[in-house]
Amino acid sequence: MKVLVAFSLLVLCVVATTSPSGQECLCTSDQSCWPNAAEFSQLQTQVSQPLIYPIPTASACYPTSDPSGNCTEVIDNWTDGDWRSSMPGSMEAPNFETLILKNGTIEACYLNTTITGTCGQGRVPVIGVDARSVVDVQAAVNFSVKHNLKLVVKNTGHDFLGRSAARGSFVVWTHNMKNITFNPAFVPQGAPANETDDVVTLGAGVQWGEAYAAVDQNGRMIVGGSVGSIGAAGGWLAGGGHSALSPTYGLGVDNAIEISVVLSTGEYLTVNNYQNPDLFWALRGGGGSTYGIVTSVTYRTYPSVPAQIFLFEANVTNSSAMQELVGELLQSQTQFTDYGWGGYGTITNQSLIIFYMAPNMTNETATATTQAWTNYALSLEPWGVASTTTIYPIPSWHDFYEILISFGIQDGANFMATSRLLSKDTVSNKYKEVAQVLINCSAAFATVAGGKVNQIDPDSAGLNPAWRNAVVETLCEIFWEDGASLTEIEGKIDQLKGSIKTMYDLTPNDGAYFNEASLFEIDWKETFFGSHYSTLKSIKNKYDPYKLFVVAEGVGSDDWNKELTCRF
């Protein structure tokens, strides 16, 4: 598709504000540089929908903040990820809606209105564009560049790093770009005519629940995330995109064939291995909201096949036996993923739950490939390990997804997390020490690497090369209640930092998954991007000449201050 923007917009000059220190700074809503009503009215004439004025999720419970709101609706839907994602000001984790002021007070909008009595805007953007088309996105981008605005891009708000919000910012909300189209003989632009794939093209706002339902109705399946409310064509892919199907079919970045994107120049590009291959490379794993605004992604699909479920549950009364059990699980990950098993699990100091799935596997093979693990767990029974194993068939991947959502995964909690991509070397040689860390933090884990993921060239995409050596992702999380004091929150963060340091010291070469990690990761450039960082930064500088797209610990953010508002 040809460039849709006029030449005059391509040569816009950025009129930057200047801080007292002489830094170039972005404009936020509390500054005199912020566009006036007439300028926003002019923007309104260029977009298809009324401008949006995002408000925090709980605003309806504060009549002075949202007089027409329905607090009962807020209370009833607080933990519903689909409901939260349907609002431009709502985040998966409410703590990323809040702002800690320099004096230590917290500006927030709590569900329990008695905590503060007032609803603060916090980090929620103040105005933006409800993008329904490429033209809408271009108008928003051009306006942001013209006025040098602090910009955020938001789809669903599922984000462990809070990149979907920023104090006093302008937002491009892509959530309503819901187009889904199928093509059984798709040829990427610029590719040879005989290079065809059976694909689905998803608009930027399509969520995994919507994508799975559509693809399943066509007798196909697609590599995708475990939570239906997550965006299928946004940050999930930009961070790598893992799936329980990944040990068999690869990561999201390995299944994206073509991507459409709007740059900070306003230019609209369709990129793939034949057109702007460097940008295509970066958009697959180099981080979201960094190079441009993705408007659609074309993914390879696969024939729907039956699958096997492996469910294992253990209750443990002996701490030494617990460490042995988790350690053995870590050692077994390579075998599990090489056979095609993928899935999720949880660890506490007294329990272990495994919920795995393997596509296109017989019941006999499922039993044979899990027997060694089952026998090992049974051998620990004299030491206080009581375990059960269940194996059963399901018709398709979509049925596995339906089981996952039946567990009632909930949003709406204040939380932060740290992740680690454990390599084959780590699970072979550091399993006991790592097992204890995971037990101590009551970890979750995702068997979403290994197998096919390890067989793909580490330099085939901008993704952190650590993925190509990993067999399992582990996560340690912290939670706190609304109204917690700054001291209490800092205490929780110190706890998280302790887990980060301990795991980093044990596994310094293993890296982390950018989409499910912490703002406090050690050596974030190496941890998130590995040896690809310098190449990714050069690509960012090439395609984002106006330095419009900057997010926490994203490529190029090392050139900005802590608030990501002023460039060094």
Coordinates of C-alpha atoms in Angstrom, one line a residue:
M1 CA 0.0 0.0 0.0
K2 CA 1.3 3.4 -0.9
V3 CA 2.1 6.1 1.6
L4 CA -1.1 7.8 2.7
V5 CA 0.3 10.9 4.2
A6 CA 1.1 14.2 2.5
F7 CA 4.6 15.3 2.0
S8 CA 4.1 18.4 4.1
L9 CA 3.5 16.1 7.1
L10 CA 6.6 14.1 6.4
V11 CA 8.8 17.2 7.0
L12 CA 7.2 18.4 10.2
C13 CA 9.6 20.1 12.5
V14 CA 9.5 19.0 16.1
V15 CA 9.0 22.0 18.3
A16 CA 10.4 20.7 21.5
T17 CA 10.0 22.2 24.9
T18 CA 13.2 22.7 26.9
S19 CA 13.8 21.8 30.5
P20 CA 15.9 24.1 32.9
S21 CA 18.8 21.8 32.3
G22 CA 18.6 22.3 28.5
Q23 CA 17.1 18.9 27.8
E24 CA 14.6 18.4 25.0
C25 CA 11.3 17.4 26.6
L26 CA 8.0 16.1 25.5
C27 CA 4.9 18.1 26.3
T28 CA 2.4 16.9 28.9
S29 CA -1.0 18.2 29.9
D30 CA 0.2 20.3 32.8
Q31 CA 2.4 22.5 30.6
S32 CA 1.6 25.6 28.5
C33 CA 2.8 23.8 25.4
W34 CA -0.2 21.5 25.6
P35 CA -2.6 21.9 22.6
N36 CA -5.6 24.2 23.2
A37 CA -9.2 23.5 22.6
A38 CA -9.2 24.8 19.0
E39 CA -6.2 22.6 18.1
F40 CA -7.9 19.5 19.5
S41 CA -11.1 20.5 17.6
Q42 CA -9.0 20.5 14.4
L43 CA -7.8 17.0 15.2
Q44 CA -11.4 15.9 15.7
T45 CA -12.1 16.7 12.1
Q46 CA -9.4 14.3 11.0
V47 CA -10.5 11.2 12.9
S48 CA -13.6 8.9 12.6
Q49 CA -14.6 8.8 16.2
P50 CA -15.0 11.4 19.0
L51 CA -11.9 12.1 20.9
I52 CA -11.6 10.0 24.1
Y53 CA -11.0 11.3 27.6
P54 CA -9.8 8.2 29.6
I55 CA -10.6 7.9 33.3
P56 CA -9.4 5.5 35.9
T57 CA -11.3 2.2 36.2
A58 CA -13.0 3.1 39.5
S59 CA -14.0 6.6 38.5
A60 CA -17.7 5.7 38.4
C61 CA -17.7 5.2 42.1
Y62 CA -16.7 8.8 42.6
P63 CA -19.7 11.0 41.5
T64 CA -17.6 14.1 41.2
S65 CA -15.3 12.3 38.8
D66 CA -17.9 10.5 36.7
P67 CA -21.4 11.7 37.5
S68 CA -23.1 9.4 34.9
G69 CA -21.1 6.3 35.9
N70 CA -22.3 3.0 37.3
C71 CA -20.4 1.9 40.4
T72 CA -22.3 -1.3 40.6
E73 CA -20.9 -2.2 37.1
V74 CA -17.4 -1.4 38.3
I75 CA -17.8 -3.6 41.4
D76 CA -19.3 -6.5 39.5
N77 CA -16.6 -6.5 36.7
W78 CA -13.5 -5.4 38.6
T79 CA -11.6 -8.6 37.9
D80 CA -12.9 -9.2 34.4
G81 CA -10.1 -8.7 31.9
D82 CA -12.4 -8.3 28.9
W83 CA -14.3 -5.6 30.7
R84 CA -11.2 -3.7 31.8
S85 CA -9.7 -3.9 28.3
S86 CA -12.8 -2.3 26.8
M87 CA -12.1 1.1 28.5
P88 CA -9.2 3.3 27.4
G89 CA -8.2 4.3 30.9
S90 CA -8.3 0.9 32.5
M91 CA -5.1 -1.2 33.1
E92 CA -4.8 -4.9 33.9
A93 CA -3.0 -3.9 37.2
P94 CA -4.5 -0.8 38.9
N95 CA -1.1 0.1 40.3
F96 CA -0.2 1.3 36.8
E97 CA -3.1 3.7 36.8
T98 CA -1.7 5.3 40.0
L99 CA 1.1 7.8 40.5
I100 CA 3.5 8.2 43.4
L101 CA 4.2 11.9 43.8
K102 CA 7.5 13.3 44.8
N103 CA 6.3 14.0 48.3
G104 CA 5.5 10.3 48.8
T105 CA 1.7 10.5 48.5
I106 CA -0.1 8.3 46.0
E107 CA -2.6 9.7 43.5
A108 CA -5.1 7.0 42.8
C109 CA -8.7 6.0 42.2
Y110 CA -9.5 3.1 44.4
L111 CA -12.5 0.8 44.3
N112 CA -12.9 1.4 48.0
T113 CA -13.7 5.1 47.9
T114 CA -13.2 5.6 51.7
I115 CA -9.4 5.2 51.2
T116 CA -8.9 8.7 49.8
G117 CA -12.4 10.1 49.1
T118 CA -11.2 11.5 45.8
C119 CA -10.4 10.0 42.4
G120 CA -7.0 11.0 41.0
Q121 CA -6.1 10.7 37.3
G122 CA -2.7 9.2 38.2
R123 CA -0.9 7.9 35.2
V124 CA -4.0 7.5 33.1
P125 CA -3.7 9.5 29.8
V126 CA -6.0 12.6 29.6
I127 CA -7.1 12.6 26.0
G128 CA -6.6 10.6 22.8
V129 CA -7.9 9.0 19.6
D130 CA -10.1 6.0 19.4
A131 CA -8.4 4.6 16.3
R132 CA -10.6 2.5 14.0
S133 CA -8.4 2.8 10.8
V134 CA -4.9 3.5 9.5
V135 CA -6.0 7.1 8.8
D136 CA -7.1 7.5 12.4
V137 CA -3.7 6.3 13.6
Q138 CA -1.9 8.6 11.1
A139 CA -3.8 11.6 12.2
A140 CA -3.0 10.9 15.9
V141 CA 0.7 10.3 15.2
N142 CA 1.0 13.5 13.1
F143 CA -0.8 15.5 15.8
S144 CA 1.6 14.1 18.4
V145 CA 4.7 15.0 16.4
K146 CA 3.4 18.4 15.5
H147 CA 2.8 19.3 19.2
N148 CA 5.7 17.1 20.6
L149 CA 3.3 15.3 22.9
K150 CA 4.1 12.6 25.4
L151 CA 2.4 9.7 23.6
V152 CA 1.3 6.2 24.7
V153 CA -0.2 3.4 22.7
K154 CA -2.8 1.3 24.4
N155 CA -4.7 -1.8 23.2
T156 CA -5.9 -3.8 26.2
G157 CA -3.7 -2.6 29.1
H158 CA -2.2 -6.0 29.8
D159 CA 1.3 -5.0 30.7
F160 CA 3.6 -5.9 33.5
L161 CA 5.7 -2.8 32.9
G162 CA 2.9 -0.1 32.8
R163 CA 3.7 0.9 29.2
S164 CA 0.1 1.6 28.4
A165 CA -0.1 4.7 30.6
A166 CA 1.8 7.9 31.3
R167 CA 1.1 11.0 33.4
G168 CA -0.5 13.8 31.4
S169 CA -0.2 11.9 28.1
F170 CA -2.0 11.6 24.8
V171 CA -3.1 8.1 23.9
V172 CA -3.7 6.2 20.7
W173 CA -6.2 3.5 21.6
T174 CA -6.1 0.7 19.1
H175 CA -8.6 -1.6 20.9
N176 CA -11.4 -1.2 18.4
M177 CA -9.4 -2.2 15.3
K178 CA -11.2 -5.6 15.2
N179 CA -10.9 -6.7 11.5
I180 CA -10.3 -10.5 11.0
T181 CA -9.7 -11.8 7.5
F182 CA -8.6 -15.2 6.2
N183 CA -6.6 -16.2 3.2
P184 CA -5.7 -19.8 2.4
A185 CA -3.2 -18.9 -0.2
F186 CA -1.6 -15.7 1.1
V187 CA 1.5 -14.3 -0.6
P188 CA 3.4 -11.6 1.3
Q189 CA 3.9 -8.4 -0.5
G190 CA 7.1 -8.6 -2.6
A191 CA 7.4 -12.4 -2.2
P192 CA 7.6 -15.0 -5.0
A193 CA 4.1 -16.0 -6.1
N194 CA 4.7 -19.6 -5.1
E195 CA 5.4 -18.6 -1.4
T196 CA 1.9 -19.1 0.0
D197 CA 0.6 -19.8 3.5
D198 CA -2.9 -20.3 5.0
V199 CA -3.2 -17.2 7.2
V200 CA -5.3 -15.0 9.3
T201 CA -4.8 -11.2 9.4
L202 CA -5.8 -9.6 12.7
G203 CA -6.4 -5.9 13.3
A204 CA -4.4 -4.4 16.2
G205 CA -7.4 -4.6 18.6
V206 CA -8.3 -8.2 18.1
Q207 CA -7.9 -10.2 21.4
W208 CA -6.9 -13.8 21.7
G209 CA -10.4 -15.0 22.7
E210 CA -11.8 -13.4 19.5
A211 CA -9.0 -14.7 17.3
Y212 CA -9.3 -18.3 18.7
A213 CA -13.1 -18.4 18.1
A214 CA -12.7 -17.1 14.5
V215 CA -9.9 -19.4 13.6
D216 CA -11.5 -22.4 15.2
Q217 CA -14.7 -21.8 13.2
N218 CA -12.5 -22.2 10.1
G219 CA -11.1 -25.5 11.2
R220 CA -7.7 -24.0 12.0
M221 CA -5.6 -23.1 15.0
I222 CA -3.0 -20.4 15.7
V223 CA -0.1 -19.9 18.1
G224 CA -1.4 -17.5 20.7
G225 CA -1.5 -16.5 24.4
S226 CA -3.3 -18.1 27.3
V227 CA -5.5 -15.2 28.3
G228 CA -8.4 -14.3 26.0
S229 CA -8.4 -10.6 26.8
I230 CA -4.8 -10.1 25.7
G231 CA -4.3 -8.3 22.4
A232 CA -3.3 -10.7 19.6
A233 CA -1.5 -8.2 17.4
G234 CA 0.1 -5.8 19.8
G235 CA 2.5 -6.0 22.6
W236 CA 2.2 -9.8 22.9
L237 CA 3.9 -10.2 19.5
A238 CA 6.3 -7.3 20.0
G239 CA 7.7 -9.0 23.1
G240 CA 8.0 -12.4 21.5
G241 CA 4.6 -14.0 22.0
H242 CA 4.7 -17.3 23.9
S243 CA 2.1 -20.0 23.8
A244 CA 1.5 -23.5 25.1
L245 CA 1.8 -24.5 21.4
S246 CA 5.3 -23.0 21.1
P247 CA 7.3 -26.2 21.8
T248 CA 5.6 -27.6 18.7
Y249 CA 5.1 -24.6 16.4
G250 CA 7.4 -21.9 17.7
L251 CA 6.8 -18.5 19.2
G252 CA 4.5 -15.8 18.0
V253 CA 7.4 -14.1 16.2
D254 CA 8.1 -17.3 14.3
N255 CA 4.6 -17.4 13.0
A256 CA 4.1 -13.7 12.0
I257 CA 4.4 -13.4 8.2
E258 CA 3.6 -9.7 7.6
I259 CA 3.0 -6.6 9.8
S260 CA 1.4 -3.3 9.0
V261 CA 2.7 -0.3 10.9
V262 CA 2.4 3.5 11.1
L263 CA 5.7 5.3 11.7
S264 CA 6.3 8.6 13.5
T265 CA 6.6 10.2 10.1
G266 CA 3.0 9.3 9.4
E267 CA 4.2 6.8 6.8
Y268 CA 2.2 3.5 6.5
L269 CA 4.3 0.5 5.7
T270 CA 3.6 -3.2 5.2
V271 CA 6.7 -5.1 6.2
N272 CA 7.9 -8.7 5.9
N273 CA 11.0 -10.6 4.9
Y274 CA 10.9 -8.9 1.4
Q275 CA 9.9 -5.3 2.3
N276 CA 11.7 -3.4 5.0
P277 CA 13.0 -6.6 6.5
D278 CA 15.0 -4.8 9.1
L279 CA 11.8 -3.3 10.6
F280 CA 10.0 -6.6 10.3
W281 CA 12.9 -8.2 12.2
A282 CA 12.7 -5.6 15.0
L283 CA 8.9 -5.7 15.3
R284 CA 9.1 -9.4 16.1
G285 CA 10.5 -9.3 19.6
G286 CA 12.1 -5.9 19.8
G287 CA 9.4 -4.5 22.1
G288 CA 6.1 -2.8 21.7
S289 CA 5.4 0.9 21.2
T290 CA 9.0 1.4 20.2
Y291 CA 9.2 1.6 16.3
G292 CA 5.7 2.6 15.3
I293 CA 2.1 1.7 15.9
V294 CA 1.1 -1.7 14.5
T295 CA -2.2 -1.8 12.8
S296 CA -2.4 -5.4 11.8
V297 CA -0.5 -8.7 11.8
T298 CA -0.8 -11.7 9.5
Y299 CA -0.2 -15.0 11.2
R300 CA 0.4 -18.5 9.8
T301 CA -2.4 -20.9 10.8
Y302 CA -2.4 -24.7 11.2
P303 CA -4.9 -27.4 10.7
S304 CA -6.9 -28.0 13.9
V305 CA -5.7 -31.3 15.5
P306 CA -6.7 -33.2 18.6
A307 CA -4.5 -33.0 21.7
Q308 CA -3.7 -34.7 25.0
I309 CA -3.9 -33.1 28.4
F310 CA -1.5 -33.9 31.2
L311 CA -2.6 -32.8 34.7
F312 CA -0.4 -33.4 37.7
E313 CA -1.0 -32.4 41.3
A314 CA 1.2 -32.9 44.3
N315 CA 0.8 -32.0 48.0
V316 CA 4.0 -32.1 49.9
T317 CA 4.6 -32.0 53.7
N318 CA 8.4 -32.2 53.6
S319 CA 10.5 -29.2 52.6
S320 CA 13.4 -31.3 51.4
A321 CA 11.1 -33.4 49.3
M322 CA 9.6 -30.3 47.8
Q323 CA 12.9 -29.0 46.7
E324 CA 13.7 -32.5 45.2
L325 CA 10.4 -32.5 43.3
V326 CA 10.7 -29.0 41.8
G327 CA 14.3 -29.7 41.0
E328 CA 13.4 -32.8 39.1
L329 CA 10.7 -30.9 37.3
L330 CA 13.2 -28.4 36.1
Q331 CA 15.5 -31.2 34.9
S332 CA 12.6 -32.8 33.1
Q333 CA 11.6 -29.7 31.2
T334 CA 13.8 -30.4 28.2
Q335 CA 12.3 -33.8 27.7
F336 CA 8.7 -32.5 28.1
T337 CA 9.2 -29.7 25.5
D338 CA 11.1 -32.0 23.1
Y339 CA 8.1 -34.2 23.1
G340 CA 5.8 -31.2 22.4
W341 CA 4.3 -30.7 25.8
G342 CA 3.6 -27.1 26.7
G343 CA 1.5 -25.4 29.4
Y344 CA 1.5 -23.8 32.8
G345 CA 1.9 -24.5 36.4
T346 CA 2.3 -23.2 40.0
I347 CA 4.6 -23.9 42.9
T348 CA 4.2 -23.2 46.6
N349 CA 6.1 -24.5 49.6
Q350 CA 3.6 -27.4 49.8
S351 CA 2.2 -27.9 46.4
L352 CA 3.0 -28.3 42.7
I353 CA 0.4 -28.2 39.9
I354 CA 1.2 -29.0 36.2
F355 CA -1.3 -28.4 33.4
Y356 CA 0.3 -29.4 30.0
M357 CA -1.1 -30.0 26.5
A358 CA 0.5 -31.7 23.5
P359 CA -1.1 -31.3 20.0
N360 CA -1.5 -34.3 17.7
M361 CA -0.4 -36.8 20.3
T362 CA -2.0 -40.2 21.0
N363 CA -3.0 -41.3 24.5
E364 CA -0.3 -44.0 24.4
T365 CA 2.4 -41.5 23.6
A366 CA 1.2 -39.1 26.2
T367 CA 1.4 -41.9 28.8
A368 CA 4.9 -43.0 27.6
T369 CA 6.4 -39.5 27.6
T370 CA 5.2 -38.6 31.1
Q371 CA 5.8 -42.0 32.7
A372 CA 9.3 -41.2 34.0
W373 CA 8.0 -38.1 35.8
T374 CA 5.0 -39.9 37.2
N375 CA 7.1 -42.7 38.5
Y376 CA 9.6 -40.3 40.1
A377 CA 6.8 -38.4 41.9
L378 CA 5.4 -41.7 43.2
S379 CA 8.8 -42.7 44.5
L380 CA 8.7 -39.7 46.8
E381 CA 5.6 -40.8 48.5
P382 CA 7.5 -42.2 51.6
W383 CA 8.9 -38.6 52.0
G384 CA 5.6 -36.9 52.2
V385 CA 4.7 -36.4 48.5
A386 CA 1.1 -37.3 47.6
S387 CA 0.5 -37.0 43.9
T388 CA -2.1 -37.7 41.3
T389 CA -1.8 -37.8 37.5
T390 CA -4.5 -37.5 34.9
I391 CA -4.2 -37.9 31.1
Y392 CA -7.1 -37.4 28.8
P393 CA -7.8 -36.4 25.1
I394 CA -9.4 -33.1 23.9
P395 CA -10.6 -32.4 20.4
S396 CA -8.5 -29.3 19.7
W397 CA -6.3 -26.5 21.0
H398 CA -9.4 -24.4 21.3
D399 CA -10.7 -26.8 23.9
F400 CA -7.5 -26.4 25.9
Y401 CA -8.0 -22.6 25.8
E402 CA -11.6 -23.0 27.0
I403 CA -10.3 -25.1 30.0
L404 CA -7.7 -22.4 30.8
I405 CA -10.3 -19.6 30.9
S406 CA -12.6 -21.8 33.1
F407 CA -10.0 -21.4 35.8
G408 CA -11.2 -17.9 36.2
I409 CA -7.9 -15.9 35.5
Q410 CA -8.5 -12.5 37.1
D411 CA -7.2 -9.0 36.6
G412 CA -7.6 -6.0 38.8
A413 CA -5.0 -6.7 41.4
N414 CA -2.0 -4.5 42.3
F415 CA 1.0 -6.6 41.3
M416 CA 4.5 -6.7 39.8
A417 CA 6.5 -9.7 38.6
T418 CA 9.9 -10.8 37.5
S419 CA 10.6 -13.6 35.0
R420 CA 13.5 -15.7 34.0
L421 CA 14.0 -17.8 30.8
L422 CA 15.8 -20.9 32.2
S423 CA 18.2 -22.4 29.8
K424 CA 19.0 -26.0 29.3
D425 CA 22.3 -25.5 31.1
T426 CA 20.5 -24.0 34.1
V427 CA 17.9 -26.7 34.4
S428 CA 20.7 -29.3 34.1
N429 CA 23.2 -27.8 36.5
K430 CA 21.5 -25.3 38.8
Y431 CA 18.2 -27.1 39.4
K432 CA 18.4 -27.4 43.1
E433 CA 19.3 -23.8 43.8
V434 CA 16.7 -22.5 41.4
A435 CA 14.1 -24.8 42.7
Q436 CA 14.5 -23.3 46.2
V437 CA 14.1 -19.7 44.8
L438 CA 10.9 -20.7 43.0
I439 CA 9.5 -22.4 46.2
N440 CA 10.4 -19.3 48.3
C441 CA 8.5 -16.9 46.0
S442 CA 5.6 -19.3 45.2
A443 CA 6.4 -19.1 41.5
A444 CA 4.3 -19.6 38.4
F445 CA 5.9 -21.2 35.4
A446 CA 5.2 -21.5 31.7
T447 CA 6.5 -24.4 29.6
V448 CA 6.5 -22.3 26.4
A449 CA 10.0 -22.7 25.1
G450 CA 12.2 -25.6 24.2
G451 CA 11.3 -28.0 21.4
K452 CA 10.7 -26.0 18.2
V453 CA 11.7 -22.7 19.8
N454 CA 15.2 -24.0 20.3
Q455 CA 15.5 -25.1 16.7
I456 CA 15.1 -21.7 15.1
D457 CA 18.0 -19.4 14.3
P458 CA 18.5 -16.9 17.2
D459 CA 19.0 -14.1 14.7
S460 CA 15.9 -14.8 12.7
A461 CA 14.0 -12.1 14.6
G462 CA 14.7 -9.2 17.0
L463 CA 13.6 -11.5 19.9
N464 CA 16.0 -11.9 22.8
P465 CA 18.3 -14.8 21.8
A466 CA 18.0 -16.2 25.3
W467 CA 14.7 -17.7 24.1
R468 CA 16.5 -20.0 21.8
N469 CA 18.3 -21.7 24.7
A470 CA 15.4 -21.6 27.1
V471 CA 13.1 -24.5 28.1
V472 CA 10.8 -22.8 30.7
E473 CA 9.8 -19.4 31.9
T474 CA 9.5 -18.8 35.6
L475 CA 7.8 -15.9 37.4
C476 CA 7.9 -14.5 40.9
E477 CA 5.2 -12.0 41.8
I478 CA 4.3 -9.5 44.5
F479 CA 0.8 -8.2 45.3
W480 CA -0.6 -5.5 47.6
E481 CA -3.9 -4.2 48.7
D482 CA -5.4 -0.9 47.6
G483 CA -4.5 1.8 50.0
A484 CA -1.2 0.3 51.0
S485 CA 1.3 2.9 52.1
L486 CA 4.4 3.9 50.2
T487 CA 6.4 2.1 52.9
E488 CA 4.4 -1.1 52.5
I489 CA 4.7 -1.0 48.7
E490 CA 8.4 -0.3 48.8
G491 CA 8.8 -3.3 51.2
K492 CA 7.1 -5.5 48.6
I493 CA 9.3 -4.1 45.8
D494 CA 12.4 -4.8 48.0
Q495 CA 11.1 -8.4 48.2
L496 CA 10.8 -8.6 44.4
K497 CA 14.3 -7.1 44.0
G498 CA 15.6 -9.8 46.3
S499 CA 14.1 -12.5 44.0
I500 CA 15.5 -10.7 41.0
K501 CA 19.1 -10.5 42.3
T502 CA 19.1 -14.1 43.6
M503 CA 17.9 -15.5 40.3
Y504 CA 20.2 -13.2 38.3
D505 CA 23.2 -14.3 40.3
L506 CA 22.2 -18.0 39.7
T507 CA 21.4 -17.5 36.0
P508 CA 23.3 -14.5 34.7
N509 CA 23.1 -15.5 31.0
D510 CA 19.4 -16.6 30.9
G511 CA 17.5 -13.4 30.2
A512 CA 13.9 -12.6 30.8
Y513 CA 10.6 -12.3 28.8
F514 CA 10.1 -8.5 28.2
N515 CA 6.3 -8.8 28.4
E516 CA 6.3 -10.5 31.8
A517 CA 9.1 -8.9 33.8
S518 CA 10.0 -6.1 36.2
L519 CA 11.0 -2.5 36.0
F520 CA 13.8 -3.5 38.3
E521 CA 15.5 -6.2 36.3
I522 CA 19.3 -6.1 36.4
D523 CA 21.1 -4.9 33.2
W524 CA 17.7 -4.6 31.4
K525 CA 19.2 -4.1 27.9
E526 CA 21.0 -7.5 28.1
T527 CA 18.2 -9.1 30.1
F528 CA 15.4 -8.2 27.6
F529 CA 17.3 -8.0 24.3
G530 CA 20.6 -9.7 24.7
S531 CA 23.1 -9.2 21.8
H532 CA 20.4 -7.7 19.6
Y533 CA 20.1 -4.5 21.5
S534 CA 22.5 -2.4 19.4
T535 CA 21.0 -3.5 16.1
L536 CA 17.5 -2.8 17.5
K537 CA 18.5 0.7 18.5
S538 CA 19.9 1.5 15.1
I539 CA 16.6 0.3 13.5
K540 CA 14.6 2.4 16.0
N541 CA 16.6 5.5 15.1
K542 CA 16.1 4.8 11.4
Y543 CA 12.3 4.4 11.5
D544 CA 11.4 6.7 14.4
P545 CA 13.4 9.9 13.5
Y546 CA 11.1 12.0 15.7
K547 CA 11.8 9.9 18.8
L548 CA 8.0 9.7 19.4
F549 CA 7.8 6.2 20.7
V550 CA 9.5 5.6 24.1
V551 CA 8.4 3.2 26.8
A552 CA 9.9 1.9 30.1
E553 CA 13.0 -0.1 29.4
G554 CA 12.2 -0.2 25.7
V555 CA 14.9 0.1 23.1
G556 CA 16.2 3.7 23.1
S557 CA 14.7 4.5 26.5
D558 CA 18.3 4.8 27.9
D559 CA 18.4 8.2 26.1
W560 CA 15.7 9.5 28.4
N561 CA 15.1 10.5 32.0
K562 CA 13.4 8.3 34.5
E563 CA 10.0 9.8 33.7
L564 CA 10.6 9.3 29.9
T565 CA 9.7 12.9 29.2
C566 CA 13.1 14.5 28.6
R567 CA 15.9 13.3 26.4
F568 CA 19.5 13.5 27.6

